[in-house]
Amino acid sequence: MSIQPDLSAAIGHTPLLRLRGASALTGCEVLAKTELLNPGGSIKDRTALGLLLDAEQRGLMRAGGTIVEGTAGNTGIGLALIGASRGYRTVIFMPETQSREKIDALRMTGAEVRLVPAVPYKNPNHYAHHARAHAEALNAADPGSAWFANQFDNTANRDWHEATTGVEIWEQTGGAVDGFVCAAGTGGTLAGVGRALKARKPGVKIALADPAGSALAHFVNSGELLASGNSISEGIGSSRITANFEGAPVDLAWTIPDDESVPLAHQLLHDEGWCVGGSSGVNVAGAIRLARALGPGHTIVTVLCDAGSRYQAKLFNPAFLRDKGIPVPAWLARAFPA
Ligand code: PMP
């Protein structure tokens, strides 16, 4: 018999998938962790679990307490679901620009969702500042009643990826991994996996695939935070160095435009049956660039962060894509005629 006690046991241990198209194109083994298969539908279930276990261990969560977080959505969904399974309330602050599908998914969990304007981090109205202030107000009224998860600067996020995602990649490839690449939002995935792999194989290459509009690739390449352009992807890119990203062992970084990444997300669905979101398209684009940089015969790993159904109204909407100047494949135009 093999019986798991609750939702947390279903997080992580995701299959490592061979990406047929990217492998054929590059002559490398291009592999991806299927993080969309987590119970909350994204890689951020791992982050949510890592942060919450750390808080519980440190005595920061009391029975029936309230989890408070600022999130582009996926971390909130993870926290709300794990919270439900453990008897916690969840309050989520989120920029109002995020996809309707993610906002609805959060509301469905019973979490309290507070939408705030999408403003830069230095603005006091940024969703992370709202979340911190709300937790402080709850604790002022009832000490110990709330915990601010703080995914961007709480390094329990990175540590959990180091202990789980990174170790799984090492074991599932039998140590054959030559390079790992992904985008960064908090930076927890990139830094955690990077640390796990470099500790086991110092020559492994760690690369950042950064969406347009983010300052991180320019920072890695020149030491200066500078952003240009924009992207329809959600949950990735940053205008600052978070505590999780700080010191991440990154060897290479590229800015990936939407007209490179979105077609790869479309192809993955049409040719290989995987319906993934925009950040996964950025990651596959990064994996192809890393494969080309290392040359044929190498093993490259990335992550499929979440499902495309979470962005259907944008990523699979011909009118929306045309408006953004992103190519629309013929099959998609036929499926949703104007
Ligand atoms: N992809 C998606 C869809 C996300 O929601 C996030 C997290 N916001 C990421 C990628 C980036 O992961 P990380 O925070 O570990 O950098």
XYZ file of C-alpha atoms and ligand atoms in Angstrom:
354
model
C 0.000 0.000 0.000
C 1.094 3.553 -0.628
C -1.231 6.199 0.784
C -0.391 9.908 1.151
C -1.773 11.918 4.072
C -2.744 15.166 2.323
C -2.302 17.607 -0.558
C 1.294 18.503 0.320
C 2.440 14.989 -0.569
C 1.253 15.539 -4.151
C 3.523 18.560 -4.663
C 6.761 18.072 -6.574
C 8.255 14.781 -7.863
C 7.075 15.861 -11.319
C 7.925 13.792 -14.423
C 10.951 14.968 -16.432
C 9.771 15.196 -20.039
C 11.782 15.064 -23.277
C 10.868 17.997 -25.521
C 10.876 16.329 -28.935
C 10.826 19.468 -31.089
C 13.519 21.362 -29.185
C 15.705 18.245 -29.030
C 15.422 17.582 -32.778
C 16.133 21.235 -33.553
C 19.332 21.404 -31.491
C 20.768 17.878 -31.379
C 20.653 18.086 -27.582
C 18.493 16.255 -25.081
C 16.150 19.091 -24.117
C 14.170 18.086 -21.028
C 11.545 19.837 -18.915
C 10.095 19.378 -15.429
C 6.304 19.225 -15.849
C 5.467 21.612 -13.026
C 1.978 22.288 -14.398
C 1.099 18.858 -12.953
C 1.295 20.107 -9.361
C -2.114 20.127 -7.594
C -2.453 23.923 -7.824
C -1.341 23.785 -11.453
C 2.048 25.478 -11.176
C 5.625 25.348 -9.969
C 4.628 27.827 -7.274
C 2.982 25.048 -5.243
C 6.543 24.125 -4.339
C 7.331 27.673 -3.238
C 4.129 27.865 -1.215
C 4.895 24.582 0.541
C 8.532 25.476 1.220
C 7.629 28.864 2.683
C 4.807 27.460 4.816
C 6.803 24.506 6.200
C 9.566 26.931 7.170
C 7.048 29.225 8.897
C 5.493 26.313 10.771
C 8.901 25.059 11.873
C 9.785 28.518 13.137
C 6.500 28.788 15.066
C 5.167 31.621 12.899
C 1.871 29.907 11.976
C -0.663 29.248 14.689
C -3.661 26.915 14.280
C -6.372 28.655 12.261
C -4.028 31.571 11.474
C -4.000 33.718 8.347
C -1.532 33.478 5.474
C -1.000 36.838 3.726
C 0.868 37.158 0.438
C 1.395 39.396 -2.570
C 1.523 37.363 -5.773
C 0.999 37.376 -9.523
C -1.408 34.524 -8.736
C 0.265 31.148 -8.772
C 1.913 31.370 -5.348
C -1.425 32.530 -3.976
C -3.205 29.514 -5.466
C -0.611 27.211 -3.913
C -0.812 28.904 -0.520
C -4.621 28.905 -0.556
C -4.853 25.200 -1.409
C -2.230 24.081 1.099
C -3.782 26.508 3.595
C -7.200 24.904 3.060
C -5.698 21.471 3.683
C -4.156 22.688 6.951
C -6.953 24.887 8.299
C -5.487 28.340 7.552
C -7.226 31.369 6.037
C -5.519 33.052 3.075
C -5.549 36.697 1.986
C -3.969 37.494 -1.377
C -2.974 40.884 -2.821
C -2.567 40.743 -6.580
C -2.059 43.227 -9.444
C -5.323 43.787 -11.302
C -3.589 43.146 -14.656
C -3.275 39.411 -14.056
C -5.345 36.951 -16.063
C -9.039 36.576 -15.193
C -8.497 32.812 -15.097
C -5.909 33.104 -12.299
C -8.021 35.573 -10.310
C -11.035 33.272 -10.576
C -8.971 30.211 -9.645
C -7.903 32.024 -6.482
C -11.440 33.110 -5.619
C -12.618 29.513 -6.128
C -10.274 28.342 -3.363
C -12.083 30.575 -0.874
C -9.083 32.876 -0.512
C -9.803 36.551 0.038
C -8.514 38.278 -3.117
C -7.663 41.979 -3.061
C -6.783 43.467 -6.456
C -4.467 46.480 -6.426
C -3.049 48.653 -9.236
C -0.028 47.251 -11.096
C 2.746 49.648 -10.042
C 6.550 49.326 -9.704
C 8.007 47.875 -6.501
C 9.285 51.268 -5.353
C 5.683 52.544 -5.240
C 4.112 51.982 -1.771
C 0.980 50.680 -3.542
C 2.846 47.657 -4.928
C 1.029 44.417 -4.051
C 3.904 43.110 -1.901
C 3.822 46.231 0.303
C 0.043 45.944 0.657
C 0.432 42.329 1.782
C 3.112 43.135 4.345
C 1.077 46.045 5.753
C -2.055 43.898 5.999
C -0.229 41.161 7.925
C 1.188 43.821 10.259
C -2.304 45.249 10.852
C -3.738 41.792 11.634
C -0.858 41.112 14.037
C -1.271 44.501 15.713
C -4.936 43.670 16.423
C -4.260 40.036 17.390
C -0.552 39.217 17.874
C 0.593 36.060 16.071
C -2.590 35.742 14.015
C -1.021 36.357 10.589
C 2.085 35.451 8.613
C 3.436 37.347 5.589
C 4.905 34.707 3.272
C 7.160 37.209 1.432
C 8.072 34.937 -1.487
C 10.384 37.498 -3.112
C 12.732 38.052 -0.181
C 12.155 35.019 2.035
C 14.976 32.686 0.992
C 13.092 29.624 2.245
C 11.709 29.811 -1.332
C 15.119 29.309 -2.948
C 16.156 26.742 -0.325
C 13.109 24.582 -1.038
C 13.858 24.577 -4.786
C 17.459 23.664 -3.979
C 16.298 20.739 -1.827
C 13.524 19.505 -4.138
C 13.457 20.770 -7.764
C 17.243 20.816 -8.075
C 17.774 17.398 -6.455
C 15.006 15.867 -8.594
C 16.664 17.182 -11.790
C 19.997 15.777 -10.669
C 18.523 12.361 -9.881
C 16.176 12.132 -12.879
C 19.025 12.870 -15.314
C 21.389 10.545 -13.443
C 23.765 13.505 -13.139
C 23.922 13.937 -16.945
C 22.533 17.493 -16.861
C 24.908 19.974 -18.570
C 22.767 23.092 -18.373
C 19.677 24.473 -16.682
C 17.723 27.500 -17.825
C 14.554 29.278 -16.715
C 12.982 32.687 -16.258
C 12.948 34.409 -12.858
C 10.096 36.064 -11.012
C 11.174 35.756 -7.403
C 14.299 33.965 -8.669
C 13.624 31.059 -6.310
C 13.590 28.407 -9.034
C 16.695 29.648 -10.880
C 18.779 30.271 -7.758
C 17.687 27.103 -5.956
C 18.179 24.741 -8.883
C 21.397 26.554 -9.825
C 22.833 26.040 -6.345
C 21.805 22.368 -6.198
C 23.362 21.564 -9.580
C 26.561 23.629 -9.175
C 27.200 21.914 -5.809
C 27.112 18.523 -7.538
C 28.734 19.485 -10.864
C 30.630 22.802 -10.845
C 30.877 22.884 -14.669
C 27.106 22.881 -15.186
C 25.864 26.029 -16.963
C 23.004 28.003 -15.400
C 21.175 30.440 -17.672
C 18.472 33.054 -17.283
C 15.737 33.403 -19.913
C 14.306 36.849 -19.268
C 11.153 38.307 -20.837
C 11.266 41.726 -22.512
C 10.447 44.434 -19.966
C 12.573 42.804 -17.244
C 15.875 44.250 -16.028
C 17.492 40.964 -14.977
C 19.246 39.822 -18.169
C 20.876 43.205 -18.563
C 21.905 43.035 -14.894
C 23.583 39.629 -15.333
C 25.380 40.790 -18.477
C 26.456 44.273 -17.419
C 25.783 44.735 -13.682
C 23.153 47.379 -14.346
C 19.374 47.072 -13.869
C 17.963 48.194 -17.202
C 14.732 47.131 -18.907
C 13.193 47.801 -22.291
C 10.123 46.576 -24.185
C 7.301 44.532 -22.703
C 5.827 41.045 -22.670
C 2.447 39.333 -22.358
C 4.005 36.709 -20.055
C 2.959 36.781 -16.392
C 4.812 35.941 -13.190
C 8.308 36.454 -14.582
C 10.767 39.311 -14.951
C 11.816 41.823 -12.333
C 12.930 45.405 -11.931
C 15.028 44.643 -8.834
C 17.330 42.025 -7.316
C 15.299 40.041 -4.789
C 16.928 38.246 -1.858
C 16.179 34.974 -3.648
C 17.915 36.085 -6.879
C 20.844 37.696 -5.058
C 24.022 35.683 -5.594
C 22.363 33.147 -7.918
C 25.069 31.316 -9.898
C 24.031 32.522 -13.374
C 26.495 32.056 -16.268
C 24.422 33.278 -19.232
C 21.378 35.490 -19.716
C 19.192 36.448 -22.667
C 16.196 38.692 -23.200
C 13.571 36.631 -25.027
C 11.003 38.543 -27.126
C 7.362 37.386 -27.192
C 7.506 36.640 -30.921
C 10.158 34.020 -30.104
C 8.582 32.513 -26.955
C 4.847 32.499 -27.731
C 5.194 30.452 -30.965
C 7.108 27.833 -28.940
C 4.239 27.603 -26.432
C 1.828 27.197 -29.366
C 4.018 24.520 -30.971
C 4.289 22.563 -27.744
C 0.503 22.222 -27.670
C 0.035 21.550 -31.372
C 2.956 19.122 -31.850
C 3.461 17.522 -28.423
C 0.130 17.928 -26.609
C 1.363 20.095 -23.730
C -0.753 23.181 -23.061
C 1.606 25.567 -21.261
C 1.642 29.229 -20.255
C 3.781 32.100 -21.490
C 6.631 31.651 -19.017
C 7.067 28.072 -20.233
C 7.435 29.446 -23.781
C 10.192 31.759 -22.518
C 11.844 28.787 -20.818
C 11.755 26.602 -23.941
C 13.204 29.498 -25.957
C 15.966 29.750 -23.341
C 16.573 25.988 -23.524
C 17.014 26.192 -27.313
C 19.443 29.118 -26.921
C 21.405 27.268 -24.216
C 21.488 24.096 -26.350
C 22.901 26.125 -29.249
C 25.454 27.795 -26.980
C 26.704 24.435 -25.645
C 26.423 22.556 -28.962
C 24.905 19.169 -29.914
C 25.085 16.209 -27.530
C 24.380 18.083 -24.313
C 21.556 17.609 -21.806
C 19.601 20.774 -21.118
C 16.848 21.044 -18.506
C 14.124 23.653 -18.061
C 10.662 23.838 -16.468
C 7.091 23.989 -17.766
C 5.786 26.310 -15.049
C 2.019 26.244 -15.497
C -0.793 25.479 -17.939
C -1.906 27.554 -20.908
C -5.538 27.241 -19.856
C -4.672 29.806 -17.187
C -4.095 32.369 -19.988
C -6.534 31.181 -22.623
C -8.088 34.610 -23.250
C -4.675 36.049 -24.159
C -2.230 33.341 -25.217
C -4.710 31.403 -27.364
C -6.783 34.351 -28.583
C -5.944 35.256 -32.228
C -7.328 38.816 -31.949
C -5.295 39.522 -28.798
C -2.127 38.077 -30.336
C -2.526 40.023 -33.588
C -2.999 43.200 -31.590
C 0.358 42.537 -29.872
C 2.129 41.741 -33.160
C 2.622 38.082 -32.192
C 2.272 35.451 -34.966
C -0.970 33.441 -34.954
C -0.591 29.853 -36.183
C -3.080 28.804 -38.888
C -4.606 26.055 -36.714
C -5.335 28.552 -33.929
C -6.866 31.065 -36.354
C -9.091 28.243 -37.709
C -10.072 27.127 -34.190
C -11.166 30.643 -33.165
C -12.275 32.478 -36.326
C -12.812 36.237 -35.939
N 6.264 31.097 -14.275
C 5.106 31.399 -13.678
C 3.837 31.130 -14.412
C 5.094 31.971 -12.390
O 3.921 32.270 -11.793
C 6.333 32.230 -11.748
C 6.379 32.840 -10.381
N 5.813 34.084 -10.224
C 7.517 31.915 -12.410
C 7.443 31.343 -13.668
C 8.874 32.261 -11.837
O 9.287 31.445 -10.775
P 10.202 32.040 -9.617
O 9.344 32.919 -8.756
O 10.681 30.816 -8.897
O 11.307 32.812 -10.203
